[in-house]
PDB file of C-alpha atoms in Angstrom:
ATOM      1  CA  MET A   1       5.445  12.749 111.677  1.00 82.00           C
ATOM      2  CA  TYR A   2       2.912  14.861 109.773  1.00 85.00           C
ATOM      3  CA  LYS A   3       1.665  16.416 113.039  1.00 85.00           C
ATOM      4  CA  ILE A   4       5.191  17.489 113.931  1.00 89.00           C
ATOM      5  CA  LEU A   5       5.816  18.949 110.474  1.00 88.00           C
ATOM      6  CA  SER A   6       2.472  20.762 110.471  1.00 89.00           C
ATOM      7  CA  ASN A   7       3.561  22.748 113.536  1.00 89.00           C
ATOM      8  CA  TYR A   8       6.244  24.417 111.459  1.00 88.00           C
ATOM      9  CA  LEU A   9       5.195  24.138 107.821  1.00 92.00           C
ATOM     10  CA  SER A  10       2.102  24.721 105.692  1.00 93.00           C
ATOM     11  CA  VAL A  11       0.392  21.817 103.938  1.00 93.00           C
ATOM     12  CA  ASN A  12       1.825  22.940 100.593  1.00 92.00           C
ATOM     13  CA  HIS A  13       5.350  23.021 101.996  1.00 95.00           C
ATOM     14  CA  ILE A  14       4.929  19.539 103.470  1.00 96.00           C
ATOM     15  CA  VAL A  15       3.712  18.185 100.122  1.00 95.00           C
ATOM     16  CA  MET A  16       6.595  19.802  98.224  1.00 96.00           C
ATOM     17  CA  ILE A  17       9.160  18.393 100.654  1.00 97.00           C
ATOM     18  CA  GLY A  18       7.423  15.018 100.438  1.00 97.00           C
ATOM     19  CA  ILE A  19       7.653  15.028  96.652  1.00 98.00           C
ATOM     20  CA  VAL A  20      11.404  15.707  96.768  1.00 98.00           C
ATOM     21  CA  VAL A  21      12.045  13.087  99.463  1.00 98.00           C
ATOM     22  CA  ALA A  22       9.882  10.475  97.690  1.00 98.00           C
ATOM     23  CA  PHE A  23      11.760  11.054  94.444  1.00 98.00           C
ATOM     24  CA  VAL A  24      15.203  10.910  96.070  1.00 98.00           C
ATOM     25  CA  ILE A  25      14.684   7.759  98.134  1.00 98.00           C
ATOM     26  CA  THR A  26      13.044   5.966  95.198  1.00 98.00           C
ATOM     27  CA  PHE A  27      15.834   7.023  92.853  1.00 98.00           C
ATOM     28  CA  LEU A  28      18.495   5.782  95.270  1.00 98.00           C
ATOM     29  CA  ALA A  29      16.616   2.525  95.872  1.00 98.00           C
ATOM     30  CA  LEU A  30      16.289   1.881  92.132  1.00 97.00           C
ATOM     31  CA  LYS A  31      19.886   2.853  91.414  1.00 96.00           C
ATOM     32  CA  ARG A  32      20.955  -0.125  93.510  1.00 94.00           C
ATOM     33  CA  PRO A  33      18.160  -2.622  92.790  1.00 93.00           C
ATOM     34  CA  LEU A  34      17.219  -5.211  95.375  1.00 92.00           C
ATOM     35  CA  PRO A  35      19.229  -8.391  94.703  1.00 92.00           C
ATOM     36  CA  PHE A  36      16.216 -10.705  94.763  1.00 92.00           C
ATOM     37  CA  LEU A  37      14.319  -8.946  91.972  1.00 95.00           C
ATOM     38  CA  PRO A  38      13.773 -11.279  88.982  1.00 93.00           C
ATOM     39  CA  SER A  39      14.953 -10.772  85.415  1.00 90.00           C
ATOM     40  CA  ASP A  40      12.509 -10.503  82.545  1.00 83.00           C
ATOM     41  CA  LYS A  41      12.342 -13.622  80.354  1.00 74.00           C
ATOM     42  CA  GLY A  42      10.977 -11.833  77.309  1.00 69.00           C
ATOM     43  CA  ARG A  43       7.492 -12.246  75.879  1.00 63.00           C
ATOM     44  CA  ASP A  44       7.055 -13.971  72.549  1.00 56.00           C
ATOM     45  CA  TYR A  45       3.448 -12.788  72.214  1.00 53.00           C
ATOM     46  CA  ALA A  46       4.328  -9.096  72.638  1.00 59.00           C
ATOM     47  CA  LEU A  47       5.713  -6.865  69.916  1.00 63.00           C
ATOM     48  CA  ASN A  48       9.476  -6.534  70.519  1.00 61.00           C
ATOM     49  CA  GLY A  49       8.968  -8.466  73.748  1.00 59.00           C
ATOM     50  CA  ASN A  50      12.361 -10.105  73.332  1.00 62.00           C
ATOM     51  CA  LEU A  51      14.025  -6.708  73.861  1.00 65.00           C
ATOM     52  CA  SER A  52      13.016  -6.839  77.524  1.00 69.00           C
ATOM     53  CA  LYS A  53      14.787 -10.131  78.125  1.00 74.00           C
ATOM     54  CA  GLY A  54      17.348  -9.885  80.927  1.00 82.00           C
ATOM     55  CA  LYS A  55      16.135  -6.556  82.318  1.00 93.00           C
ATOM     56  CA  ILE A  56      15.335  -6.264  86.020  1.00 94.00           C
ATOM     57  CA  ARG A  57      11.627  -6.875  86.519  1.00 94.00           C
ATOM     58  CA  GLY A  58       9.242  -6.257  89.399  1.00 96.00           C
ATOM     59  CA  VAL A  59      10.696  -2.929  90.587  1.00 97.00           C
ATOM     60  CA  GLY A  60       7.120  -1.885  91.267  1.00 98.00           C
ATOM     61  CA  LEU A  61       7.837  -3.502  94.634  1.00 98.00           C
ATOM     62  CA  THR A  62      10.505  -0.866  95.258  1.00 98.00           C
ATOM     63  CA  PHE A  63       8.566   2.234  94.277  1.00 98.00           C
ATOM     64  CA  VAL A  64       5.333   1.124  95.985  1.00 98.00           C
ATOM     65  CA  VAL A  65       7.209   0.542  99.263  1.00 98.00           C
ATOM     66  CA  CYS A  66       8.904   3.945  98.904  1.00 98.00           C
ATOM     67  CA  PHE A  67       5.501   5.547  98.311  1.00 98.00           C
ATOM     68  CA  LEU A  68       4.027   3.894 101.405  1.00 98.00           C
ATOM     69  CA  ILE A  69       6.958   4.978 103.590  1.00 98.00           C
ATOM     70  CA  CYS A  70       6.609   8.586 102.430  1.00 97.00           C
ATOM     71  CA  SER A  71       2.837   8.440 102.941  1.00 97.00           C
ATOM     72  CA  TYR A  72       3.306   7.707 106.630  1.00 96.00           C
ATOM     73  CA  ILE A  73       5.812  10.537 106.952  1.00 96.00           C
ATOM     74  CA  PHE A  74       4.112  13.306 105.000  1.00 97.00           C
ATOM     75  CA  LEU A  75       0.365  12.561 105.157  1.00 97.00           C
ATOM     76  CA  PRO A  76      -2.201  12.855 107.966  1.00 95.00           C
ATOM     77  CA  VAL A  77      -2.882   9.127 107.975  1.00 95.00           C
ATOM     78  CA  ASP A  78      -6.087   7.726 109.469  1.00 96.00           C
ATOM     79  CA  ARG A  79      -7.431   4.189 109.930  1.00 97.00           C
ATOM     80  CA  GLU A  80      -9.122   4.121 106.511  1.00 98.00           C
ATOM     81  CA  TYR A  81      -5.889   5.073 104.765  1.00 97.00           C
ATOM     82  CA  VAL A  82      -3.950   2.460 106.743  1.00 98.00           C
ATOM     83  CA  ILE A  83      -6.302  -0.267 105.512  1.00 98.00           C
ATOM     84  CA  TYR A  84      -6.007   0.925 101.908  1.00 98.00           C
ATOM     85  CA  SER A  85      -2.212   0.988 102.166  1.00 98.00           C
ATOM     86  CA  ILE A  86      -2.181  -2.611 103.448  1.00 98.00           C
ATOM     87  CA  LEU A  87      -4.414  -3.670 100.555  1.00 98.00           C
ATOM     88  CA  LEU A  88      -2.216  -1.750  98.090  1.00 98.00           C
ATOM     89  CA  PHE A  89       0.784  -3.633  99.428  1.00 98.00           C
ATOM     90  CA  GLY A  90      -1.170  -6.881  98.985  1.00 97.00           C
ATOM     91  CA  VAL A  91      -1.948  -6.119  95.339  1.00 97.00           C
ATOM     92  CA  MET A  92       1.675  -5.185  94.736  1.00 98.00           C
ATOM     93  CA  LEU A  93       2.893  -8.365  96.434  1.00 97.00           C
ATOM     94  CA  SER A  94       0.596 -10.575  94.371  1.00 97.00           C
ATOM     95  CA  GLY A  95       1.959  -8.932  91.225  1.00 97.00           C
ATOM     96  CA  TYR A  96       5.540  -9.346  92.404  1.00 97.00           C
ATOM     97  CA  LEU A  97       5.074 -13.035  93.193  1.00 96.00           C
ATOM     98  CA  ASP A  98       3.712 -13.474  89.678  1.00 95.00           C
ATOM     99  CA  ASP A  99       6.725 -11.587  88.275  1.00 95.00           C
ATOM    100  CA  ALA A 100       9.117 -13.807  90.244  1.00 94.00           C
ATOM    101  CA  SER A 101       7.347 -17.082  89.451  1.00 92.00           C
ATOM    102  CA  ASP A 102       9.004 -19.489  87.020  1.00 86.00           C
ATOM    103  CA  THR A 103       5.562 -20.148  85.576  1.00 87.00           C
ATOM    104  CA  PRO A 104       3.204 -17.147  85.152  1.00 86.00           C
ATOM    105  CA  TRP A 105       0.089 -17.355  87.289  1.00 91.00           C
ATOM    106  CA  ASN A 106      -3.071 -18.274  85.444  1.00 89.00           C
ATOM    107  CA  GLU A 107      -5.877 -15.761  84.951  1.00 86.00           C
ATOM    108  CA  TYR A 108      -8.241 -17.447  87.408  1.00 86.00           C
ATOM    109  CA  LYS A 109      -5.729 -17.347  90.255  1.00 92.00           C
ATOM    110  CA  LYS A 110      -5.074 -13.646  89.699  1.00 91.00           C
ATOM    111  CA  GLY A 111      -8.785 -13.028  89.239  1.00 89.00           C
ATOM    112  CA  LEU A 112      -9.569 -14.637  92.591  1.00 93.00           C
ATOM    113  CA  ILE A 113      -6.955 -12.459  94.308  1.00 94.00           C
ATOM    114  CA  ASP A 114      -8.411  -9.369  92.615  1.00 93.00           C
ATOM    115  CA  LEU A 115     -11.898 -10.362  93.753  1.00 94.00           C
ATOM    116  CA  ILE A 116     -10.908 -10.857  97.402  1.00 96.00           C
ATOM    117  CA  LEU A 117      -8.937  -7.614  97.629  1.00 96.00           C
ATOM    118  CA  SER A 118     -11.623  -5.663  95.781  1.00 96.00           C
ATOM    119  CA  VAL A 119     -14.386  -6.888  98.103  1.00 96.00           C
ATOM    120  CA  ILE A 120     -12.338  -5.990 101.190  1.00 97.00           C
ATOM    121  CA  THR A 121     -11.593  -2.550  99.733  1.00 98.00           C
ATOM    122  CA  ILE A 122     -15.218  -1.789  98.871  1.00 97.00           C
ATOM    123  CA  LEU A 123     -16.444  -2.968 102.279  1.00 97.00           C
ATOM    124  CA  THR A 124     -13.799  -0.777 103.914  1.00 97.00           C
ATOM    125  CA  PHE A 125     -14.908   2.184 101.820  1.00 98.00           C
ATOM    126  CA  MET A 126     -18.555   1.723 102.799  1.00 97.00           C
ATOM    127  CA  ASP A 127     -17.565   1.538 106.464  1.00 97.00           C
ATOM    128  CA  PHE A 128     -16.130   5.065 106.263  1.00 97.00           C
ATOM    129  CA  ASN A 129     -18.137   6.643 103.438  1.00 97.00           C
ATOM    130  CA  SER A 130     -21.637   6.753 101.992  1.00 95.00           C
ATOM    131  CA  THR A 131     -22.642   4.989  98.779  1.00 96.00           C
ATOM    132  CA  THR A 132     -23.728   8.267  97.212  1.00 96.00           C
ATOM    133  CA  ILE A 133     -22.310   8.883  93.756  1.00 96.00           C
ATOM    134  CA  TYR A 134     -22.531  11.809  91.358  1.00 95.00           C
ATOM    135  CA  ILE A 135     -23.093  11.760  87.630  1.00 92.00           C
ATOM    136  CA  GLY A 136     -22.440  15.339  86.626  1.00 83.00           C
ATOM    137  CA  THR A 137     -24.577  17.302  89.088  1.00 84.00           C
ATOM    138  CA  ALA A 138     -27.049  14.464  89.655  1.00 91.00           C
ATOM    139  CA  GLU A 139     -26.795  12.713  93.016  1.00 95.00           C
ATOM    140  CA  LEU A 140     -27.614   9.024  93.363  1.00 96.00           C
ATOM    141  CA  ILE A 141     -27.648   6.804  96.437  1.00 96.00           C
ATOM    142  CA  ILE A 142     -26.628   3.320  95.345  1.00 95.00           C
ATOM    143  CA  PRO A 143     -27.874   0.227  97.244  1.00 96.00           C
ATOM    144  CA  LYS A 144     -24.995  -1.412  99.081  1.00 96.00           C
ATOM    145  CA  VAL A 145     -25.113  -4.707  97.195  1.00 96.00           C
ATOM    146  CA  LEU A 146     -25.107  -2.923  93.844  1.00 97.00           C
ATOM    147  CA  TYR A 147     -22.299  -0.653  95.027  1.00 97.00           C
ATOM    148  CA  ILE A 148     -20.182  -3.689  95.920  1.00 96.00           C
ATOM    149  CA  ILE A 149     -20.760  -5.218  92.473  1.00 96.00           C
ATOM    150  CA  LEU A 150     -19.974  -1.969  90.644  1.00 96.00           C
ATOM    151  CA  GLY A 151     -16.945  -1.398  92.870  1.00 97.00           C
ATOM    152  CA  ILE A 152     -15.528  -4.838  92.100  1.00 96.00           C
ATOM    153  CA  ILE A 153     -15.966  -4.162  88.383  1.00 96.00           C
ATOM    154  CA  LEU A 154     -14.180  -0.806  88.729  1.00 97.00           C
ATOM    155  CA  PHE A 155     -11.224  -2.339  90.563  1.00 97.00           C
ATOM    156  CA  TRP A 156     -10.959  -5.300  88.189  1.00 95.00           C
ATOM    157  CA  VAL A 157     -11.033  -3.019  85.151  1.00 96.00           C
ATOM    158  CA  ALA A 158      -8.557  -0.529  86.648  1.00 97.00           C
ATOM    159  CA  ILE A 159      -6.058  -3.225  87.639  1.00 97.00           C
ATOM    160  CA  ASN A 160      -6.185  -5.016  84.308  1.00 95.00           C
ATOM    161  CA  VAL A 161      -6.227  -2.094  81.857  1.00 96.00           C
ATOM    162  CA  THR A 162      -3.241  -0.569  83.636  1.00 97.00           C
ATOM    163  CA  ASN A 163      -1.473  -3.913  83.577  1.00 95.00           C
ATOM    164  CA  CYS A 164      -2.146  -4.325  79.831  1.00 95.00           C
ATOM    165  CA  SER A 165      -0.753  -0.860  79.097  1.00 95.00           C
ATOM    166  CA  ASP A 166       2.641  -1.694  80.582  1.00 95.00           C
ATOM    167  CA  GLY A 167       4.258  -2.800  77.343  1.00 91.00           C
ATOM    168  CA  VAL A 168       6.188   0.236  76.097  1.00 95.00           C
ATOM    169  CA  ASP A 169       9.059   1.878  77.944  1.00 95.00           C
ATOM    170  CA  GLY A 170       7.752   4.858  79.894  1.00 96.00           C
ATOM    171  CA  LEU A 171       4.115   4.504  78.821  1.00 97.00           C
ATOM    172  CA  CYS A 172       2.323   3.157  81.900  1.00 98.00           C
ATOM    173  CA  ALA A 173       4.096   5.376  84.444  1.00 98.00           C
ATOM    174  CA  SER A 174       3.818   8.500  82.266  1.00 98.00           C
ATOM    175  CA  VAL A 175       0.088   8.130  81.610  1.00 98.00           C
ATOM    176  CA  ALA A 176      -0.542   7.215  85.259  1.00 98.00           C
ATOM    177  CA  SER A 177       1.245  10.413  86.327  1.00 98.00           C
ATOM    178  CA  VAL A 178      -1.100  12.512  84.176  1.00 98.00           C
ATOM    179  CA  VAL A 179      -4.099  10.579  85.534  1.00 98.00           C
ATOM    180  CA  LEU A 180      -3.111  11.112  89.187  1.00 98.00           C
ATOM    181  CA  ILE A 181      -2.284  14.792  88.726  1.00 98.00           C
ATOM    182  CA  SER A 182      -5.614  15.316  86.935  1.00 98.00           C
ATOM    183  CA  PHE A 183      -7.531  13.765  89.825  1.00 98.00           C
ATOM    184  CA  SER A 184      -5.703  16.021  92.287  1.00 98.00           C
ATOM    185  CA  ILE A 185      -6.393  19.170  90.274  1.00 97.00           C
ATOM    186  CA  ILE A 186     -10.072  18.488  89.631  1.00 97.00           C
ATOM    187  CA  PHE A 187     -10.918  17.012  93.046  1.00 97.00           C
ATOM    188  CA  SER A 188      -8.396  18.747  95.308  1.00 95.00           C
ATOM    189  CA  GLN A 189     -10.990  19.666  97.945  1.00 94.00           C
ATOM    190  CA  THR A 190     -12.870  16.377  97.829  1.00 96.00           C
ATOM    191  CA  LEU A 191      -9.802  14.150  97.968  1.00 97.00           C
ATOM    192  CA  GLY A 192      -7.901  16.036 100.677  1.00 95.00           C
ATOM    193  CA  LYS A 193      -4.956  13.906 101.792  1.00 96.00           C
ATOM    194  CA  TYR A 194      -5.549  11.534  98.870  1.00 98.00           C
ATOM    195  CA  ALA A 195      -4.760  14.423  96.519  1.00 98.00           C
ATOM    196  CA  MET A 196      -1.513  14.820  98.443  1.00 97.00           C
ATOM    197  CA  ALA A 197      -0.904  11.064  98.129  1.00 98.00           C
ATOM    198  CA  ASN A 198      -1.279  11.357  94.359  1.00 98.00           C
ATOM    199  CA  PHE A 199       1.643  13.765  94.188  1.00 98.00           C
ATOM    200  CA  LEU A 200       3.804  11.439  96.285  1.00 98.00           C
ATOM    201  CA  PHE A 201       2.957   8.570  93.941  1.00 98.00           C
ATOM    202  CA  VAL A 202       3.829  10.726  90.930  1.00 98.00           C
ATOM    203  CA  ALA A 203       7.194  11.500  92.556  1.00 98.00           C
ATOM    204  CA  VAL A 204       8.124   7.816  92.863  1.00 98.00           C
ATOM    205  CA  LEU A 205       6.943   7.244  89.278  1.00 98.00           C
ATOM    206  CA  LEU A 206       9.216  10.050  88.065  1.00 98.00           C
ATOM    207  CA  ALA A 207      12.162   8.355  89.749  1.00 98.00           C
ATOM    208  CA  TYR A 208      11.165   5.106  88.061  1.00 98.00           C
ATOM    209  CA  LEU A 209      10.860   6.848  84.673  1.00 98.00           C
ATOM    210  CA  TYR A 210      14.492   7.949  84.974  1.00 97.00           C
ATOM    211  CA  PHE A 211      15.376   4.270  84.533  1.00 97.00           C
ATOM    212  CA  ASN A 212      12.371   3.181  82.453  1.00 96.00           C
ATOM    213  CA  SER A 213      12.571   5.811  79.694  1.00 93.00           C
ATOM    214  CA  SER A 214      13.352   4.254  76.321  1.00 89.00           C
ATOM    215  CA  PRO A 215      15.553   2.255  76.175  1.00 91.00           C
ATOM    216  CA  SER A 216      14.776   1.114  79.704  1.00 94.00           C
ATOM    217  CA  SER A 217      17.052  -0.686  82.133  1.00 94.00           C
ATOM    218  CA  MET A 218      14.274  -1.960  84.404  1.00 96.00           C
ATOM    219  CA  LEU A 219      10.558  -2.791  84.335  1.00 97.00           C
ATOM    220  CA  MET A 220       7.829  -2.266  86.948  1.00 97.00           C
ATOM    221  CA  GLY A 221       6.228  -5.639  86.171  1.00 96.00           C
ATOM    222  CA  ASP A 222       2.857  -6.675  87.538  1.00 96.00           C
ATOM    223  CA  ALA A 223       4.062  -5.518  90.950  1.00 97.00           C
ATOM    224  CA  GLY A 224       3.887  -1.947  89.717  1.00 97.00           C
ATOM    225  CA  SER A 225       1.162  -1.910  87.069  1.00 97.00           C
ATOM    226  CA  ARG A 226      -1.411  -3.796  89.142  1.00 97.00           C
ATOM    227  CA  ALA A 227      -0.713  -1.622  92.190  1.00 98.00           C
ATOM    228  CA  LEU A 228      -1.084   1.508  90.055  1.00 98.00           C
ATOM    229  CA  GLY A 229      -4.461   0.394  88.741  1.00 98.00           C
ATOM    230  CA  PHE A 230      -5.620  -0.466  92.255  1.00 98.00           C
ATOM    231  CA  PHE A 231      -4.523   2.916  93.611  1.00 98.00           C
ATOM    232  CA  ILE A 232      -6.241   4.790  90.772  1.00 98.00           C
ATOM    233  CA  ALA A 233      -9.448   2.869  91.554  1.00 98.00           C
ATOM    234  CA  ILE A 234      -9.224   3.931  95.216  1.00 98.00           C
ATOM    235  CA  ILE A 235      -8.804   7.555  94.171  1.00 98.00           C
ATOM    236  CA  THR A 236     -11.761   7.214  91.808  1.00 98.00           C
ATOM    237  CA  ILE A 237     -14.217   5.980  94.442  1.00 98.00           C
ATOM    238  CA  LYS A 238     -13.002   8.602  96.922  1.00 98.00           C
ATOM    239  CA  THR A 239     -14.048  11.366  94.497  1.00 97.00           C
ATOM    240  CA  GLY A 240     -17.671  10.202  94.509  1.00 97.00           C
ATOM    241  CA  HIS A 241     -17.624  10.443  90.697  1.00 97.00           C
ATOM    242  CA  PRO A 242     -16.812   6.855  89.644  1.00 96.00           C
ATOM    243  CA  PHE A 243     -17.841   7.288  86.000  1.00 96.00           C
ATOM    244  CA  ILE A 244     -15.267  10.051  85.511  1.00 97.00           C
ATOM    245  CA  PHE A 245     -12.790   7.155  85.396  1.00 98.00           C
ATOM    246  CA  ILE A 246     -13.879   6.756  81.756  1.00 97.00           C
ATOM    247  CA  LEU A 247     -12.225  10.085  80.904  1.00 98.00           C
ATOM    248  CA  LEU A 248      -9.520  10.409  83.534  1.00 98.00           C
ATOM    249  CA  ALA A 249      -8.197   6.941  82.696  1.00 97.00           C
ATOM    250  CA  GLY A 250      -9.319   7.085  79.065  1.00 97.00           C
ATOM    251  CA  VAL A 251      -6.003   6.087  77.510  1.00 98.00           C
ATOM    252  CA  PHE A 252      -5.729   3.055  79.798  1.00 98.00           C
ATOM    253  CA  LEU A 253      -9.261   2.015  78.840  1.00 97.00           C
ATOM    254  CA  ILE A 254      -8.582   2.374  75.115  1.00 97.00           C
ATOM    255  CA  ASP A 255      -5.113   0.846  75.157  1.00 96.00           C
ATOM    256  CA  GLY A 256      -5.693  -2.065  77.511  1.00 94.00           C
ATOM    257  CA  GLY A 257      -9.478  -2.220  77.722  1.00 93.00           C
ATOM    258  CA  LEU A 258     -10.213  -2.966  74.074  1.00 92.00           C
ATOM    259  CA  GLY A 259      -8.077  -6.076  74.300  1.00 92.00           C
ATOM    260  CA  LEU A 260      -9.959  -7.257  77.391  1.00 90.00           C
ATOM    261  CA  VAL A 261     -13.304  -6.747  75.631  1.00 90.00           C
ATOM    262  CA  LYS A 262     -12.001  -8.543  72.544  1.00 91.00           C
ATOM    263  CA  VAL A 263     -10.831 -11.565  74.553  1.00 86.00           C
ATOM    264  CA  PHE A 264     -13.986 -11.673  76.686  1.00 82.00           C
ATOM    265  CA  LEU A 265     -16.342 -11.648  73.706  1.00 89.00           C
ATOM    266  CA  LEU A 266     -14.364 -14.298  71.872  1.00 84.00           C
ATOM    267  CA  ARG A 267     -13.851 -16.611  74.837  1.00 85.00           C
ATOM    268  CA  PHE A 268     -17.290 -16.503  76.428  1.00 82.00           C
ATOM    269  CA  LEU A 269     -19.663 -15.445  73.628  1.00 84.00           C
ATOM    270  CA  LYS A 270     -17.715 -16.674  70.594  1.00 83.00           C
ATOM    271  CA  ILE A 271     -17.997 -13.206  69.037  1.00 89.00           C
ATOM    272  CA  GLY A 272     -14.963 -11.982  67.135  1.00 86.00           C
ATOM    273  CA  ILE A 273     -14.343  -8.224  66.940  1.00 88.00           C
ATOM    274  CA  LEU A 274     -11.377  -6.050  65.944  1.00 85.00           C
ATOM    275  CA  LYS A 275      -9.902  -8.964  64.012  1.00 85.00           C
ATOM    276  CA  LYS A 276      -7.435  -6.729  62.184  1.00 86.00           C
ATOM    277  CA  THR A 277      -6.536  -4.734  65.281  1.00 90.00           C
ATOM    278  CA  LEU A 278      -3.658  -5.764  67.517  1.00 92.00           C
ATOM    279  CA  THR A 279      -4.189  -5.318  71.220  1.00 91.00           C
ATOM    280  CA  PRO A 280      -3.033  -3.645  73.361  1.00 95.00           C
ATOM    281  CA  ILE A 281      -3.442  -0.677  71.004  1.00 96.00           C
ATOM    282  CA  HIS A 282       0.146   0.426  71.609  1.00 96.00           C
ATOM    283  CA  ASP A 283       1.212  -2.727  69.713  1.00 95.00           C
ATOM    284  CA  HIS A 284      -1.176  -1.902  66.868  1.00 96.00           C
ATOM    285  CA  VAL A 285       0.159   1.611  66.286  1.00 96.00           C
ATOM    286  CA  ARG A 286       3.760   0.425  66.537  1.00 96.00           C
ATOM    287  CA  LYS A 287       3.342  -2.403  64.022  1.00 94.00           C
ATOM    288  CA  LYS A 288       0.645  -1.081  61.681  1.00 94.00           C
ATOM    289  CA  HIS A 289       1.464   2.635  61.766  1.00 95.00           C
ATOM    290  CA  HIS A 290       5.186   2.354  62.555  1.00 94.00           C
ATOM    291  CA  TRP A 291       5.120   4.612  65.611  1.00 96.00           C
ATOM    292  CA  SER A 292       8.326   4.545  67.634  1.00 95.00           C
ATOM    293  CA  ASP A 293       8.144   3.899  71.376  1.00 95.00           C
ATOM    294  CA  THR A 294       8.745   7.595  72.012  1.00 96.00           C
ATOM    295  CA  GLN A 295       5.922   8.564  69.655  1.00 97.00           C
ATOM    296  CA  VAL A 296       3.565   6.144  71.419  1.00 97.00           C
ATOM    297  CA  VAL A 297       4.343   7.635  74.831  1.00 98.00           C
ATOM    298  CA  VAL A 298       4.145  11.279  73.749  1.00 97.00           C
ATOM    299  CA  ARG A 299       1.006  10.885  71.638  1.00 98.00           C
ATOM    300  CA  PHE A 300      -0.805   8.843  74.266  1.00 98.00           C
ATOM    301  CA  LEU A 301       0.129  11.490  76.848  1.00 98.00           C
ATOM    302  CA  ILE A 302      -1.340  14.188  74.617  1.00 98.00           C
ATOM    303  CA  ILE A 303      -4.560  12.213  74.227  1.00 98.00           C
ATOM    304  CA  GLN A 304      -4.826  11.639  77.986  1.00 98.00           C
ATOM    305  CA  THR A 305      -4.198  15.328  78.640  1.00 98.00           C
ATOM    306  CA  PHE A 306      -7.136  16.281  76.417  1.00 98.00           C
ATOM    307  CA  PHE A 307      -9.322  13.646  78.086  1.00 98.00           C
ATOM    308  CA  SER A 308      -8.427  15.248  81.426  1.00 98.00           C
ATOM    309  CA  ILE A 309      -9.234  18.715  80.126  1.00 98.00           C
ATOM    310  CA  LEU A 310     -12.616  17.462  78.935  1.00 97.00           C
ATOM    311  CA  ALA A 311     -13.276  15.983  82.390  1.00 97.00           C
ATOM    312  CA  TYR A 312     -12.349  19.311  83.965  1.00 96.00           C
ATOM    313  CA  VAL A 313     -14.742  21.189  81.673  1.00 95.00           C
ATOM    314  CA  ILE A 314     -17.569  18.784  82.484  1.00 93.00           C
ATOM    315  CA  LEU A 315     -17.129  18.869  86.247  1.00 92.00           C
ATOM    316  CA  ILE A 316     -15.860  22.348  87.077  1.00 80.00           C
TER     317      ILE A 316
END
């Protein structure tokens, strides 16, 4: 389809049309939710988690599928992208099955799935790309085994910090939109069609935010948040600047990552840190500092915007 469109339209026109189409079809799909999507059961451990009870959950399935459909219409897809899209669907599906399960999947089951998909993704990447990375202007060629290990860590962190940040209406999708747009602005030449894909993903997230803005009527669930983290990780390794993830996904790392570090240290090393700090951090600022959901979203967006500006200054 892209080849046909490119005979008549410029790349920019194709992307703009793709953004509109992606938004419209996602909006229409979410307006009449799929009948088999589960309802949220509420979460006793989360601040105000009971407010989510009864809402449609797992609509990440809908917007990820809409994104993939639009990708094959409006992007110059190659074999590498096809493999990534299949893996993205796999991550989304694993999250959806967890959302729909009567009993939440345990951490080890999800961890094993993350490991398998991450290994396949990294091996795919190395089949089409070099293992050269950049730290600022310095160029490093990473041994393949080390690259696989570091890649698995990146994907695991990206999937889980994004998942942990999905606890306030509008937060995860809004921050992810800033993250994806920032990658496309800073690495437009390097990313190529992946920069275009970012804008299509933002379009489906905007349609989702129409329904997820506070007070929300539906939730992306693990189907959406895990897929988002996975996609951001793919974009990160395609830039060749993996450590820029620290800034370009800074809010996700602070919000969801601190909780992961806290749990890891306590469970495996018996070291207790941040004992007076609730995690994710969005729960801490809501309970301890009395931020409203809207304040959390807007202030976290501001912080992420400045992180992105700092990344731009460092790299450009």
